[in-house]
Amino acid sequence: MTTFSDLGLSQKVLSAVADAGYSIPTPIQEGAIPPALMRRDILGIAQTGTGKTASFVLPMLTLLEKGRARARMPRTLILEPTRELAAQVAENFEKYGKNHKLNIALLIGGVSFDEQDRKLERGADVLICTPGRLLDHCERGKLLMTGVEILVIDEADRMLDMGFIPDIERIAKLIPFTRQTLFFSATMPPEIQKLADRFLQNPERVEVAPPSSTAKTVTQRFVAAHAKDYEKRAVLRDLIRAQEELKNAIIFCNRKLDVADLFRSLERHGFSVGALHGDMDQRSRTTMLANFKDGNIQLLVASDVAARGLDIPDVSHVFNFDVPIHAEDYVHRIGRTGRAGRPGAAFTLVTKRDTKFTDAIEKLIDLKIEWLNGDLSELPAPMESHENGKSDRRKSERDGKRGGRGRDRDRDRGAERETERAAGHKSDTKRDDSAVTTEAAVTAKAEPVRAERKAEPKPQTSNRNNSASHAANNDNRDRRNRYRRDQDDGPTPVGFGDDIPAFMLIAGKA
Ligand code: AMP
C-alpha cells in the first residue's frame, strides 16, 4: 500500500500531513503528487471530496521550499471559481504549510483592495484568487505575473459554467509559457478538453471516478409537487415539520433568486433559517456558515454554486427544493448527509417538468428512489391561485432588473451564469404550469376529496412556528388558509431587484 512518504514530499510536508491525521493518500493524491513534484503538467479529473486540494497543495509546498518571494511578483497562482473555494484552499495551505514560512495572499471579491495590496507588497509565495479580482489587481498595476512558476486552474468546469474562461485565457497570457500548470476539472466536456489542450504541455492525466453512489444510510424520497413556487413552499414546510429527527438541514435551490425567496418565506413562517448564495458578500457568507455550523440556525437555504466544496459538517437532512439539472449535483447534495455511516434523509420535490432530470439521477446512482405519499400521477389538484400573479409579478420585476450593475466582476459574471444555467429549466416551468393547472382542474372536479389527500405534518417541537399551522391538520379550510398565508409572505423589499442587501439574509442568533 502506498503511503505519503512514498510520494517524494518533503519532511516538513509529511510532518504536517501526519499531524492532520492522514496516513494513506487518496487516489488523486497518489496519481498527481509524484509527477507534479517532477514539474510535470497535470490534468486531474476529480471532484471535490476526493482529496483533490491536497493533491496540488502538498507538491506546491514541497517545491516552494526552494527560492523566496519578491514584492508584487507571486511565485505561484491558484485560480478558483468562488470565494469560498479560494478561502478553503487558503485554509489548506495554512494547515499543510504550518512548518513553512510562506506568504499566502487571498485575492477575492468582497474584501478591500488595500489589505490585499499590502500582502502583495510584502511578496506572496502563493496567490489564491478568483479570476475577476486578480484581473482587477493586474489592471491597477499592482501585480506582475512574470514570476509565476506554477499555475493551478481548479474546478475548470465550474469556471466554464460561470463564464470565467475568457478571464482565465487573459490571465494565462500574463504568465510565462515555461510555467508548470496543474489543471483540475470534475468533468471533461469538449470545451474543457480544448482548454486543457491549449494550456497544458504533455500533461500527466490522472482520473478518479466521480462519486456516483449515495450512502446506503441515507433515506431518499421523491415528493410530488406542483410547479408553482407557493405550492412547493407549502409542501416543503409540511415536509420539514413532519421530520421528527431533524437536527439541521440544507435546502438546495437551483437559482440564487429562489434561494432568497425561499429564505424569506421560511423566515416569515418562523423557521430558524439562513441563506447562502453567490450574491452575498464574503463577511455575510462566513457569518452565515459559522451560525449554521454552530447550530444557531437550523436550516440553510443554498445554491449549488454557493455550497460547492464547502466543508459543512454532517447534516441530518437534505431537501432539494428543485431537482438538480445535473445528476452529479444530486450526488453532491445528498453527500452532505449520512456521512461516516450516520443515518440521514434526503427529500427531493419533483414537479411534472422534472422527470427527465429524475430519470438521469436514478440512472447515475443506479437506484429507484421511492415516492413519499404517491407519485406525480397521484398529485392532488393544485391550490387555486389567490395571489393573482403576485409571485409572477414579483419574478418579472426581478427578472427585468437582472444584470447591469457590475460592482464586482466575479460576483456578477458568476451570478449571471448561475441564472442562465437554470434559465432553460425555468422556461419549461412556465409552459408546464398551464398544462398542470388544466389537467388538475379536471381531476379536482372528478375527485374533490382526493385533492386533500396528502398527509398532514406531524407537530415538530424544534421549530418555532409549529403550533398554529397544524392544529387542524385535516381541515380543508386550514390548509387553504396556510396557502393564503404563504402567498401573503409579507412585504417583499421593492426596488432592490437582485441586489437584496446581504444583511437582510443574515440570521440572528437563535
Ligand atoms: P477535497 O477533495 O480537497 O475537498 O478534500 C475532501 C476532504 O478530504 C477534506 O476534508 C480533506 O481534509 C480530506 N482529505 C484529504 N486528503 C485526505 C487523505 N489522504 N486521507 C483522509 N482525508 C483526506
Short mmCIF file of C-alpha atoms and ligand atoms in Angstrom, two decimals:
data_model
loop_
_atom_site.label_atom_id
_atom_site.label_comp_id
_atom_site.label_asym_id
_atom_site.label_seq_id
_atom_site.Cartn_x
_atom_site.Cartn_y
_atom_site.Cartn_z
CA MET A 1 0.00 0.00 0.00
CA THR A 2 1.33 3.45 -0.94
CA THR A 3 1.91 5.86 1.93
CA PHE A 4 2.56 9.60 1.84
CA SER A 5 6.26 9.04 2.42
CA ASP A 6 6.45 7.10 -0.88
CA LEU A 7 5.34 10.12 -2.89
CA GLY A 8 8.52 12.24 -2.69
CA LEU A 9 7.12 15.01 -0.46
CA SER A 10 9.44 16.99 1.85
CA GLN A 11 9.80 16.18 5.56
CA LYS A 12 8.05 19.41 6.54
CA VAL A 13 5.04 18.49 4.44
CA LEU A 14 4.99 14.88 5.65
CA SER A 15 5.01 16.02 9.23
CA ALA A 16 2.05 18.40 8.64
CA VAL A 17 0.14 15.64 6.83
CA ALA A 18 0.75 13.27 9.75
CA ASP A 19 -0.48 15.98 12.15
CA ALA A 20 -3.63 16.29 10.03
CA GLY A 21 -4.17 12.60 10.73
CA TYR A 22 -3.83 11.32 7.17
CA SER A 23 -1.75 8.24 6.52
CA ILE A 24 -2.95 6.92 3.16
CA PRO A 25 -3.06 9.16 0.09
CA THR A 26 -6.31 9.23 -1.85
CA PRO A 27 -6.18 8.01 -5.50
CA ILE A 28 -5.92 11.55 -6.92
CA GLN A 29 -3.08 12.30 -4.48
CA GLU A 30 -1.29 9.09 -5.32
CA GLY A 31 -1.62 9.78 -9.04
CA ALA A 32 -0.90 13.52 -9.14
CA ILE A 33 1.71 14.22 -6.45
CA PRO A 34 4.76 12.34 -7.89
CA PRO A 35 4.52 13.82 -11.42
CA ALA A 36 3.73 17.27 -10.00
CA LEU A 37 6.93 17.07 -7.94
CA MET A 38 8.78 16.30 -11.18
CA ARG A 39 7.42 19.59 -12.58
CA ARG A 40 5.11 17.84 -14.98
CA ASP A 41 1.81 19.41 -16.05
CA ILE A 42 -1.21 17.63 -14.58
CA LEU A 43 -4.66 17.08 -16.00
CA GLY A 44 -6.63 15.94 -12.96
CA ILE A 45 -10.19 14.79 -13.42
CA ALA A 46 -11.59 14.70 -9.93
CA GLN A 47 -14.35 16.23 -7.89
CA THR A 48 -14.33 17.96 -4.54
CA GLY A 49 -14.34 15.38 -1.79
CA THR A 50 -11.68 13.21 -3.41
CA GLY A 51 -8.74 14.89 -1.64
CA LYS A 52 -8.04 16.94 -4.75
CA THR A 53 -6.93 20.09 -2.90
CA ALA A 54 -4.08 18.33 -1.10
CA SER A 55 -3.07 16.75 -4.41
CA PHE A 56 -1.85 20.17 -5.59
CA VAL A 57 -1.18 21.93 -2.28
CA LEU A 58 1.27 19.29 -0.97
CA PRO A 59 3.60 19.21 -4.01
CA MET A 60 3.43 23.01 -4.27
CA LEU A 61 4.58 23.34 -0.67
CA THR A 62 7.47 20.99 -1.34
CA LEU A 63 8.50 22.85 -4.50
CA LEU A 64 8.18 26.24 -2.81
CA GLU A 65 10.81 25.32 -0.24
CA LYS A 66 13.41 26.46 -2.77
CA GLY A 67 13.51 30.21 -3.51
CA ARG A 68 11.77 33.20 -1.98
CA ALA A 69 9.04 35.66 -2.79
CA ARG A 70 9.66 39.11 -4.24
CA ALA A 71 7.40 42.14 -3.82
CA ARG A 72 4.44 42.14 -6.20
CA MET A 73 5.79 39.08 -8.01
CA PRO A 74 3.94 35.99 -6.79
CA ARG A 75 5.63 32.64 -7.32
CA THR A 76 2.54 30.51 -7.70
CA LEU A 77 -1.05 31.22 -8.63
CA ILE A 78 -4.22 29.25 -7.90
CA LEU A 79 -7.45 30.19 -9.62
CA GLU A 80 -10.75 29.21 -8.03
CA PRO A 81 -14.28 29.88 -9.30
CA THR A 82 -15.76 31.03 -5.98
CA ARG A 83 -14.63 32.94 -2.97
CA GLU A 84 -15.44 30.09 -0.62
CA LEU A 85 -13.34 27.63 -2.57
CA ALA A 86 -10.49 30.12 -2.67
CA ALA A 87 -10.77 30.61 1.10
CA GLN A 88 -10.82 26.87 1.62
CA VAL A 89 -7.67 26.38 -0.43
CA ALA A 90 -6.02 29.09 1.68
CA GLU A 91 -7.03 27.15 4.80
CA ASN A 92 -5.43 24.04 3.30
CA PHE A 93 -2.20 25.97 2.75
CA GLU A 94 -2.22 27.07 6.37
CA LYS A 95 -2.88 23.53 7.58
CA TYR A 96 -0.36 21.68 5.43
CA GLY A 97 2.11 24.59 5.36
CA LYS A 98 2.31 25.05 9.11
CA ASN A 99 6.02 24.12 9.08
CA HIS A 100 6.78 26.58 6.27
CA LYS A 101 7.08 30.33 6.46
CA LEU A 102 5.19 31.16 3.31
CA ASN A 103 3.25 34.30 2.48
CA ILE A 104 -0.18 33.47 1.20
CA ALA A 105 -2.35 36.16 -0.39
CA LEU A 106 -6.04 35.55 -0.92
CA LEU A 107 -7.41 37.87 -3.60
CA ILE A 108 -11.16 37.58 -3.67
CA GLY A 109 -14.01 39.99 -4.26
CA GLY A 110 -15.89 41.50 -1.34
CA VAL A 111 -12.68 42.31 0.56
CA SER A 112 -10.89 45.68 0.42
CA PHE A 113 -8.13 46.16 -2.15
CA ASP A 114 -5.89 47.94 0.36
CA GLU A 115 -5.48 44.95 2.60
CA GLN A 116 -4.73 42.74 -0.40
CA ASP A 117 -2.27 45.31 -1.79
CA ARG A 118 -0.32 45.24 1.45
CA LYS A 119 0.04 41.47 1.24
CA LEU A 120 1.24 41.68 -2.36
CA GLU A 121 3.71 44.37 -1.43
CA ARG A 122 5.28 42.03 1.12
CA GLY A 123 5.77 39.39 -1.59
CA ALA A 124 3.47 36.42 -1.99
CA ASP A 125 4.65 32.85 -2.39
CA VAL A 126 1.12 31.73 -3.09
CA LEU A 127 -1.64 33.76 -4.66
CA ILE A 128 -5.13 32.29 -4.40
CA CYS A 129 -7.69 34.20 -6.44
CA THR A 130 -10.98 34.39 -8.15
CA PRO A 131 -10.32 35.46 -11.77
CA GLY A 132 -12.07 38.83 -11.76
CA ARG A 133 -10.34 40.15 -8.67
CA LEU A 134 -6.95 39.05 -9.98
CA LEU A 135 -7.51 40.94 -13.23
CA ASP A 136 -8.61 43.98 -11.27
CA HIS A 137 -5.31 43.93 -9.39
CA CYS A 138 -3.35 43.45 -12.62
CA GLU A 139 -5.18 46.39 -14.22
CA ARG A 140 -4.33 48.57 -11.24
CA GLY A 141 -0.68 47.82 -11.99
CA LYS A 142 -0.10 46.26 -8.58
CA LEU A 143 0.85 42.82 -9.73
CA LEU A 144 3.48 41.32 -12.01
CA MET A 145 2.76 37.80 -13.16
CA THR A 146 6.11 37.14 -14.80
CA GLY A 147 7.49 35.34 -11.72
CA VAL A 148 4.75 32.70 -11.58
CA GLU A 149 6.28 29.23 -11.77
CA ILE A 150 3.19 27.15 -11.02
CA LEU A 151 -0.35 27.87 -12.20
CA VAL A 152 -3.28 25.89 -10.78
CA ILE A 153 -6.64 26.07 -12.52
CA ASP A 154 -9.12 24.40 -10.21
CA GLU A 155 -12.72 23.39 -10.94
CA ALA A 156 -12.35 24.25 -14.62
CA ASP A 157 -15.84 23.02 -15.48
CA ARG A 158 -17.32 25.35 -12.88
CA MET A 159 -15.25 28.17 -14.35
CA LEU A 160 -16.85 27.39 -17.70
CA ASP A 161 -20.33 27.34 -16.17
CA MET A 162 -19.71 30.68 -14.52
CA GLY A 163 -18.39 32.38 -17.65
CA PHE A 164 -14.81 32.77 -16.42
CA ILE A 165 -12.97 31.13 -19.32
CA PRO A 166 -12.16 34.40 -21.19
CA ASP A 167 -10.70 35.77 -17.92
CA ILE A 168 -8.60 32.63 -17.47
CA GLU A 169 -7.29 32.96 -21.00
CA ARG A 170 -6.30 36.56 -20.31
CA ILE A 171 -4.57 35.57 -17.09
CA ALA A 172 -2.71 32.67 -18.73
CA LYS A 173 -1.29 35.11 -21.30
CA LEU A 174 0.28 37.13 -18.45
CA ILE A 175 2.19 34.13 -17.09
CA PRO A 176 5.41 32.80 -18.64
CA PHE A 177 4.96 29.93 -21.03
CA THR A 178 7.59 27.94 -19.13
CA ARG A 179 5.35 27.61 -16.09
CA GLN A 180 4.07 24.32 -14.72
CA THR A 181 0.29 24.01 -14.99
CA LEU A 182 -1.94 21.87 -12.79
CA PHE A 183 -5.44 21.72 -14.22
CA PHE A 184 -8.41 20.15 -12.42
CA SER A 185 -11.95 19.57 -13.52
CA ALA A 186 -14.73 17.32 -12.27
CA THR A 187 -15.92 16.62 -15.81
CA MET A 188 -14.32 16.88 -19.25
CA PRO A 189 -16.81 18.33 -21.73
CA PRO A 190 -15.27 19.17 -25.15
CA GLU A 191 -14.79 22.88 -24.26
CA ILE A 192 -12.73 21.91 -21.22
CA GLN A 193 -10.71 19.39 -23.20
CA LYS A 194 -9.90 22.13 -25.74
CA LEU A 195 -8.85 24.45 -22.96
CA ALA A 196 -6.67 21.76 -21.39
CA ASP A 197 -5.03 21.08 -24.77
CA ARG A 198 -4.18 24.78 -25.05
CA PHE A 199 -2.90 25.27 -21.52
CA LEU A 200 -1.07 22.04 -20.80
CA GLN A 201 2.10 20.57 -22.23
CA ASN A 202 2.36 16.82 -22.28
CA PRO A 203 0.33 16.50 -19.09
CA GLU A 204 0.07 13.50 -16.81
CA ARG A 205 -3.59 12.60 -16.90
CA VAL A 206 -4.99 11.42 -13.57
CA GLU A 207 -8.63 10.48 -13.44
CA VAL A 208 -10.61 9.33 -10.44
CA ALA A 209 -14.16 8.07 -10.67
CA PRO A 210 -16.78 10.67 -9.77
CA PRO A 211 -18.92 9.70 -6.83
CA SER A 212 -21.94 8.08 -8.43
CA SER A 213 -23.38 6.44 -5.41
CA THR A 214 -25.14 7.81 -2.40
CA ALA A 215 -24.58 6.48 1.12
CA LYS A 216 -26.75 3.50 1.99
CA THR A 217 -27.57 5.11 5.32
CA VAL A 218 -29.44 7.95 3.60
CA THR A 219 -33.18 7.52 3.13
CA GLN A 220 -34.03 9.15 -0.20
CA ARG A 221 -37.55 10.07 -1.26
CA PHE A 222 -39.13 11.97 -4.11
CA VAL A 223 -42.05 14.17 -3.16
CA ALA A 224 -44.55 15.12 -5.85
CA ALA A 225 -45.38 18.81 -6.07
CA HIS A 226 -46.97 21.31 -8.42
CA ALA A 227 -44.61 23.67 -10.16
CA LYS A 228 -45.85 26.94 -8.64
CA ASP A 229 -43.38 28.18 -6.06
CA TYR A 230 -46.02 28.85 -3.39
CA GLU A 231 -47.25 25.27 -3.72
CA LYS A 232 -43.73 23.93 -3.48
CA ARG A 233 -43.04 26.07 -0.46
CA ALA A 234 -46.13 24.74 1.31
CA VAL A 235 -45.11 21.15 0.52
CA LEU A 236 -41.62 21.87 1.83
CA ARG A 237 -42.91 23.34 5.08
CA ASP A 238 -45.14 20.33 5.67
CA LEU A 239 -42.22 18.07 4.97
CA ILE A 240 -39.88 19.87 7.34
CA ARG A 241 -42.45 19.90 10.12
CA ALA A 242 -43.09 16.21 9.65
CA GLN A 243 -39.45 15.28 10.36
CA GLU A 244 -39.11 14.12 13.92
CA GLU A 245 -35.37 13.57 13.72
CA LEU A 246 -34.49 16.85 12.07
CA LYS A 247 -31.35 18.27 13.66
CA ASN A 248 -30.31 20.55 10.83
CA ALA A 249 -30.81 20.67 7.10
CA ILE A 250 -29.58 22.19 3.89
CA ILE A 251 -32.27 23.15 1.40
CA PHE A 252 -31.00 23.39 -2.16
CA CYS A 253 -32.43 25.61 -4.87
CA ASN A 254 -31.20 25.74 -8.46
CA ARG A 255 -31.26 29.53 -8.71
CA LYS A 256 -29.91 32.17 -6.42
CA LEU A 257 -33.11 34.19 -6.80
CA ASP A 258 -35.09 31.28 -5.44
CA VAL A 259 -32.66 30.96 -2.55
CA ALA A 260 -33.53 34.49 -1.46
CA ASP A 261 -37.28 33.96 -1.96
CA LEU A 262 -37.39 30.67 -0.12
CA PHE A 263 -35.26 32.03 2.70
CA ARG A 264 -37.64 34.95 3.23
CA SER A 265 -40.67 32.70 3.08
CA LEU A 266 -39.31 30.22 5.62
CA GLU A 267 -38.26 33.01 7.90
CA ARG A 268 -41.70 34.56 7.82
CA HIS A 269 -43.12 31.19 8.72
CA GLY A 270 -40.97 31.19 11.81
CA PHE A 271 -38.30 28.69 10.88
CA SER A 272 -34.76 29.08 12.12
CA VAL A 273 -33.17 29.68 8.74
CA GLY A 274 -30.26 31.29 6.92
CA ALA A 275 -29.25 31.56 3.27
CA LEU A 276 -26.12 31.19 1.25
CA HIS A 277 -25.93 32.38 -2.32
CA GLY A 278 -23.47 33.84 -4.76
CA ASP A 279 -24.58 37.45 -4.30
CA MET A 280 -23.81 37.69 -0.61
CA ASP A 281 -20.67 39.47 0.45
CA GLN A 282 -17.87 37.48 1.96
CA ARG A 283 -18.46 38.53 5.53
CA SER A 284 -22.16 37.60 5.40
CA ARG A 285 -21.37 34.22 3.93
CA THR A 286 -18.77 33.46 6.57
CA THR A 287 -21.11 34.58 9.36
CA MET A 288 -23.92 32.51 7.90
CA LEU A 289 -21.80 29.39 7.66
CA ALA A 290 -20.48 29.83 11.18
CA ASN A 291 -24.04 30.25 12.50
CA PHE A 292 -25.12 27.09 10.75
CA LYS A 293 -22.10 25.12 11.91
CA ASP A 294 -22.60 26.29 15.49
CA GLY A 295 -26.26 25.32 15.43
CA ASN A 296 -27.54 28.89 15.77
CA ILE A 297 -29.64 28.33 12.70
CA GLN A 298 -31.29 25.03 11.86
CA LEU A 299 -31.95 25.36 8.14
CA LEU A 300 -29.64 26.70 5.46
CA VAL A 301 -31.04 27.53 2.03
CA ALA A 302 -28.28 27.35 -0.57
CA SER A 303 -27.50 27.16 -4.26
CA ASP A 304 -25.07 24.58 -5.66
CA VAL A 305 -22.55 27.21 -6.64
CA ALA A 306 -22.52 28.71 -3.16
CA ALA A 307 -22.39 25.38 -1.36
CA ARG A 308 -20.00 23.53 -3.60
CA GLY A 309 -16.90 22.31 -1.85
CA LEU A 310 -17.82 23.88 1.44
CA ASP A 311 -16.71 21.97 4.45
CA ILE A 312 -20.11 21.85 6.11
CA PRO A 313 -20.36 19.24 8.84
CA ASP A 314 -22.76 16.36 8.63
CA VAL A 315 -26.39 17.40 8.43
CA SER A 316 -29.36 15.24 9.32
CA HIS A 317 -31.48 16.25 6.32
CA VAL A 318 -31.13 17.50 2.77
CA PHE A 319 -34.14 18.96 0.98
CA ASN A 320 -33.98 19.62 -2.74
CA PHE A 321 -36.47 22.40 -3.34
CA ASP A 322 -35.56 21.98 -7.02
CA VAL A 323 -34.41 18.83 -8.75
CA PRO A 324 -30.80 19.50 -9.77
CA ILE A 325 -30.30 19.80 -13.51
CA HIS A 326 -27.00 17.91 -13.38
CA ALA A 327 -27.36 14.46 -11.86
CA GLU A 328 -23.88 14.75 -10.30
CA ASP A 329 -25.11 17.73 -8.29
CA TYR A 330 -27.71 15.41 -6.74
CA VAL A 331 -24.93 13.12 -5.52
CA HIS A 332 -23.07 16.15 -4.16
CA ARG A 333 -26.10 17.50 -2.38
CA ILE A 334 -27.07 14.17 -0.86
CA GLY A 335 -23.45 13.67 0.20
CA ARG A 336 -24.00 16.37 2.82
CA THR A 337 -25.92 13.90 4.91
CA GLY A 338 -25.35 10.30 6.03
CA ARG A 339 -21.60 10.79 6.44
CA ALA A 340 -19.48 8.24 8.27
CA GLY A 341 -22.27 5.69 8.39
CA ARG A 342 -24.67 8.00 10.22
CA PRO A 343 -28.33 7.97 9.19
CA GLY A 344 -29.58 10.79 7.01
CA ALA A 345 -32.63 11.74 4.97
CA ALA A 346 -32.91 13.41 1.61
CA PHE A 347 -36.17 14.63 0.09
CA THR A 348 -36.48 15.98 -3.43
CA LEU A 349 -39.51 17.96 -4.57
CA VAL A 350 -40.41 16.80 -8.06
CA THR A 351 -42.78 18.51 -10.49
CA LYS A 352 -44.03 17.23 -13.82
CA ARG A 353 -41.37 19.11 -15.71
CA ASP A 354 -38.58 17.40 -13.77
CA THR A 355 -38.95 13.82 -14.90
CA LYS A 356 -36.04 13.87 -17.32
CA PHE A 357 -33.79 15.05 -14.51
CA THR A 358 -35.07 12.48 -12.01
CA ASP A 359 -34.56 9.75 -14.64
CA ALA A 360 -30.95 10.88 -15.07
CA ILE A 361 -30.41 10.85 -11.30
CA GLU A 362 -31.79 7.34 -10.91
CA LYS A 363 -29.63 6.19 -13.78
CA LEU A 364 -26.49 7.73 -12.32
CA ILE A 365 -26.95 6.34 -8.83
CA ASP A 366 -28.41 3.11 -10.18
CA LEU A 367 -31.25 3.23 -7.70
CA LYS A 368 -35.00 3.65 -7.93
CA ILE A 369 -35.99 6.36 -5.48
CA GLU A 370 -39.30 5.80 -3.71
CA TRP A 371 -42.03 8.41 -3.63
CA LEU A 372 -43.39 9.78 -0.41
CA ASN A 373 -47.20 9.97 -0.43
CA GLY A 374 -47.62 8.88 -4.04
CA ASP A 375 -46.01 9.81 -7.35
CA LEU A 376 -46.82 12.57 -9.83
CA SER A 377 -49.83 10.71 -11.25
CA GLU A 378 -51.41 10.83 -7.80
CA LEU A 379 -50.78 14.50 -7.24
CA PRO A 380 -53.88 16.27 -5.87
CA ALA A 381 -55.27 19.30 -7.66
CA PRO A 382 -53.21 22.44 -7.31
CA MET A 383 -54.43 25.16 -4.98
CA GLU A 384 -56.34 27.80 -6.86
CA SER A 385 -54.10 30.81 -7.08
CA HIS A 386 -55.04 33.54 -4.61
CA GLU A 387 -52.22 35.74 -5.43
CA ASN A 388 -53.35 36.91 -8.86
CA GLY A 389 -49.93 36.62 -10.27
CA LYS A 390 -48.27 38.25 -7.29
CA SER A 391 -45.31 35.92 -7.37
CA ASP A 392 -45.11 36.08 -11.15
CA ARG A 393 -45.19 39.84 -10.96
CA ARG A 394 -42.51 39.77 -8.33
CA LYS A 395 -40.49 37.45 -10.54
CA SER A 396 -40.81 39.58 -13.64
CA GLU A 397 -39.89 42.68 -11.62
CA ARG A 398 -36.76 40.91 -10.53
CA ASP A 399 -36.03 39.49 -13.96
CA GLY A 400 -36.40 42.91 -15.53
CA LYS A 401 -33.82 44.19 -13.09
CA ARG A 402 -31.31 41.48 -13.80
CA GLY A 403 -27.77 42.34 -14.76
CA GLY A 404 -26.01 45.60 -15.35
CA ARG A 405 -24.79 46.76 -12.01
CA GLY A 406 -21.32 45.18 -12.06
CA ARG A 407 -19.59 46.34 -8.91
CA ASP A 408 -17.80 43.08 -8.55
CA ARG A 409 -16.63 41.30 -11.62
CA ASP A 410 -16.55 37.78 -10.17
CA ARG A 411 -19.84 38.08 -8.44
CA ASP A 412 -21.76 39.45 -11.39
CA ARG A 413 -20.39 37.10 -14.01
CA GLY A 414 -20.75 34.07 -11.81
CA ALA A 415 -24.21 35.00 -10.73
CA GLU A 416 -25.35 35.66 -14.28
CA ARG A 417 -24.16 32.26 -15.36
CA GLU A 418 -25.79 30.63 -12.40
CA THR A 419 -29.05 32.16 -13.52
CA GLU A 420 -28.50 31.29 -17.15
CA ARG A 421 -27.75 27.68 -16.38
CA ALA A 422 -31.19 27.30 -14.96
CA ALA A 423 -32.97 29.51 -17.47
CA GLY A 424 -33.96 26.68 -19.80
CA HIS A 425 -35.35 24.85 -16.84
CA LYS A 426 -37.43 27.82 -15.78
CA SER A 427 -38.94 28.49 -19.17
CA ASP A 428 -40.08 24.89 -19.20
CA THR A 429 -41.78 25.63 -15.91
CA LYS A 430 -43.90 28.35 -17.41
CA ARG A 431 -45.08 26.10 -20.23
CA ASP A 432 -45.87 23.20 -17.96
CA ASP A 433 -47.67 25.20 -15.31
CA SER A 434 -50.64 25.76 -17.55
CA ALA A 435 -50.74 22.10 -18.52
CA VAL A 436 -50.70 21.07 -14.89
CA THR A 437 -53.42 23.54 -13.97
CA THR A 438 -55.78 22.43 -16.72
CA GLU A 439 -55.23 18.78 -16.07
CA ALA A 440 -55.52 19.24 -12.35
CA ALA A 441 -58.69 21.29 -12.62
CA VAL A 442 -60.33 18.33 -14.36
CA THR A 443 -59.06 15.95 -11.70
CA ALA A 444 -60.30 18.24 -8.98
CA LYS A 445 -63.84 18.23 -10.41
CA ALA A 446 -63.93 14.50 -10.66
CA GLU A 447 -62.33 13.77 -7.29
CA PRO A 448 -62.83 16.66 -4.90
CA VAL A 449 -61.81 14.63 -1.86
CA ARG A 450 -58.56 13.36 -3.30
CA ALA A 451 -57.30 16.89 -3.61
CA GLU A 452 -56.92 16.95 0.18
CA ARG A 453 -55.37 13.51 0.39
CA LYS A 454 -51.84 14.46 1.25
CA ALA A 455 -50.56 13.56 4.70
CA GLU A 456 -50.54 16.48 7.06
CA PRO A 457 -47.39 17.22 9.03
CA LYS A 458 -46.69 15.95 12.49
CA PRO A 459 -46.07 18.57 15.13
CA GLN A 460 -42.39 19.46 15.29
CA THR A 461 -41.23 20.70 18.63
CA SER A 462 -37.88 22.01 17.47
CA ASN A 463 -39.43 24.54 15.09
CA ARG A 464 -40.57 27.85 16.42
CA ASN A 465 -43.79 28.15 14.46
CA ASN A 466 -45.33 24.75 14.63
CA SER A 467 -48.47 25.16 16.68
CA ALA A 468 -50.90 27.25 14.63
CA SER A 469 -50.36 25.73 11.24
CA HIS A 470 -51.03 22.11 12.00
CA ALA A 471 -53.57 22.40 14.78
CA ALA A 472 -56.35 21.34 12.42
CA ASN A 473 -54.46 19.09 10.14
CA ASN A 474 -57.32 17.55 8.24
CA ASP A 475 -59.30 20.67 7.87
CA ASN A 476 -59.60 21.89 4.29
CA ARG A 477 -60.10 25.44 5.36
CA ASP A 478 -56.99 25.46 7.46
CA ARG A 479 -54.98 24.09 4.58
CA ARG A 480 -56.28 26.80 2.29
CA ASN A 481 -55.51 29.42 4.91
CA ARG A 482 -51.99 28.21 5.20
CA TYR A 483 -51.59 28.64 1.48
CA ARG A 484 -53.03 32.13 1.77
CA ARG A 485 -50.52 32.94 4.47
CA ASP A 486 -47.71 31.79 2.27
CA GLN A 487 -48.89 33.90 -0.59
CA ASP A 488 -49.11 36.78 1.80
CA ASP A 489 -45.48 36.42 2.62
CA GLY A 490 -45.32 39.97 3.81
CA PRO A 491 -43.89 42.93 2.03
CA THR A 492 -41.20 41.93 -0.39
CA PRO A 493 -38.50 44.58 -0.38
CA VAL A 494 -39.23 46.57 -3.51
CA GLY A 495 -36.59 48.29 -5.56
CA PHE A 496 -33.67 46.03 -4.72
CA GLY A 497 -34.03 43.80 -7.77
CA ASP A 498 -31.39 41.11 -7.46
CA ASP A 499 -29.42 43.23 -5.03
CA ILE A 500 -31.22 42.47 -1.82
CA PRO A 501 -28.69 43.63 0.76
CA ALA A 502 -26.86 40.76 2.36
CA PHE A 503 -27.69 41.87 5.89
CA MET A 504 -31.32 41.10 5.14
CA LEU A 505 -30.35 37.49 4.70
CA ILE A 506 -28.35 37.16 7.89
CA ALA A 507 -29.97 35.04 10.50
CA GLY A 508 -29.64 36.34 14.01
CA LYS A 509 -28.68 34.04 16.83
CA ALA A 510 -31.43 31.66 17.81
P1 AMP B 1 -11.06 17.92 -1.09
O1 AMP B 1 -11.45 16.95 -2.17
O2 AMP B 1 -9.74 18.50 -1.32
O3 AMP B 1 -12.13 18.93 -0.84
O4 AMP B 1 -10.90 17.07 0.28
C1 AMP B 1 -12.00 16.47 0.91
C2 AMP B 1 -11.72 16.15 2.37
O5 AMP B 1 -10.81 15.04 2.46
C3 AMP B 1 -11.10 17.28 3.16
O6 AMP B 1 -11.83 17.43 4.37
C4 AMP B 1 -9.67 16.83 3.42
O7 AMP B 1 -9.20 17.33 4.65
C5 AMP B 1 -9.80 15.32 3.44
N1 AMP B 1 -8.59 14.60 2.98
C6 AMP B 1 -7.71 14.99 2.05
N2 AMP B 1 -6.75 14.06 1.87
C7 AMP B 1 -7.03 13.05 2.71
C8 AMP B 1 -6.41 11.78 2.99
N3 AMP B 1 -5.33 11.38 2.36
N4 AMP B 1 -6.99 10.98 3.93
C9 AMP B 1 -8.10 11.39 4.56
N5 AMP B 1 -8.75 12.56 4.34
C10 AMP B 1 -8.21 13.39 3.43
#
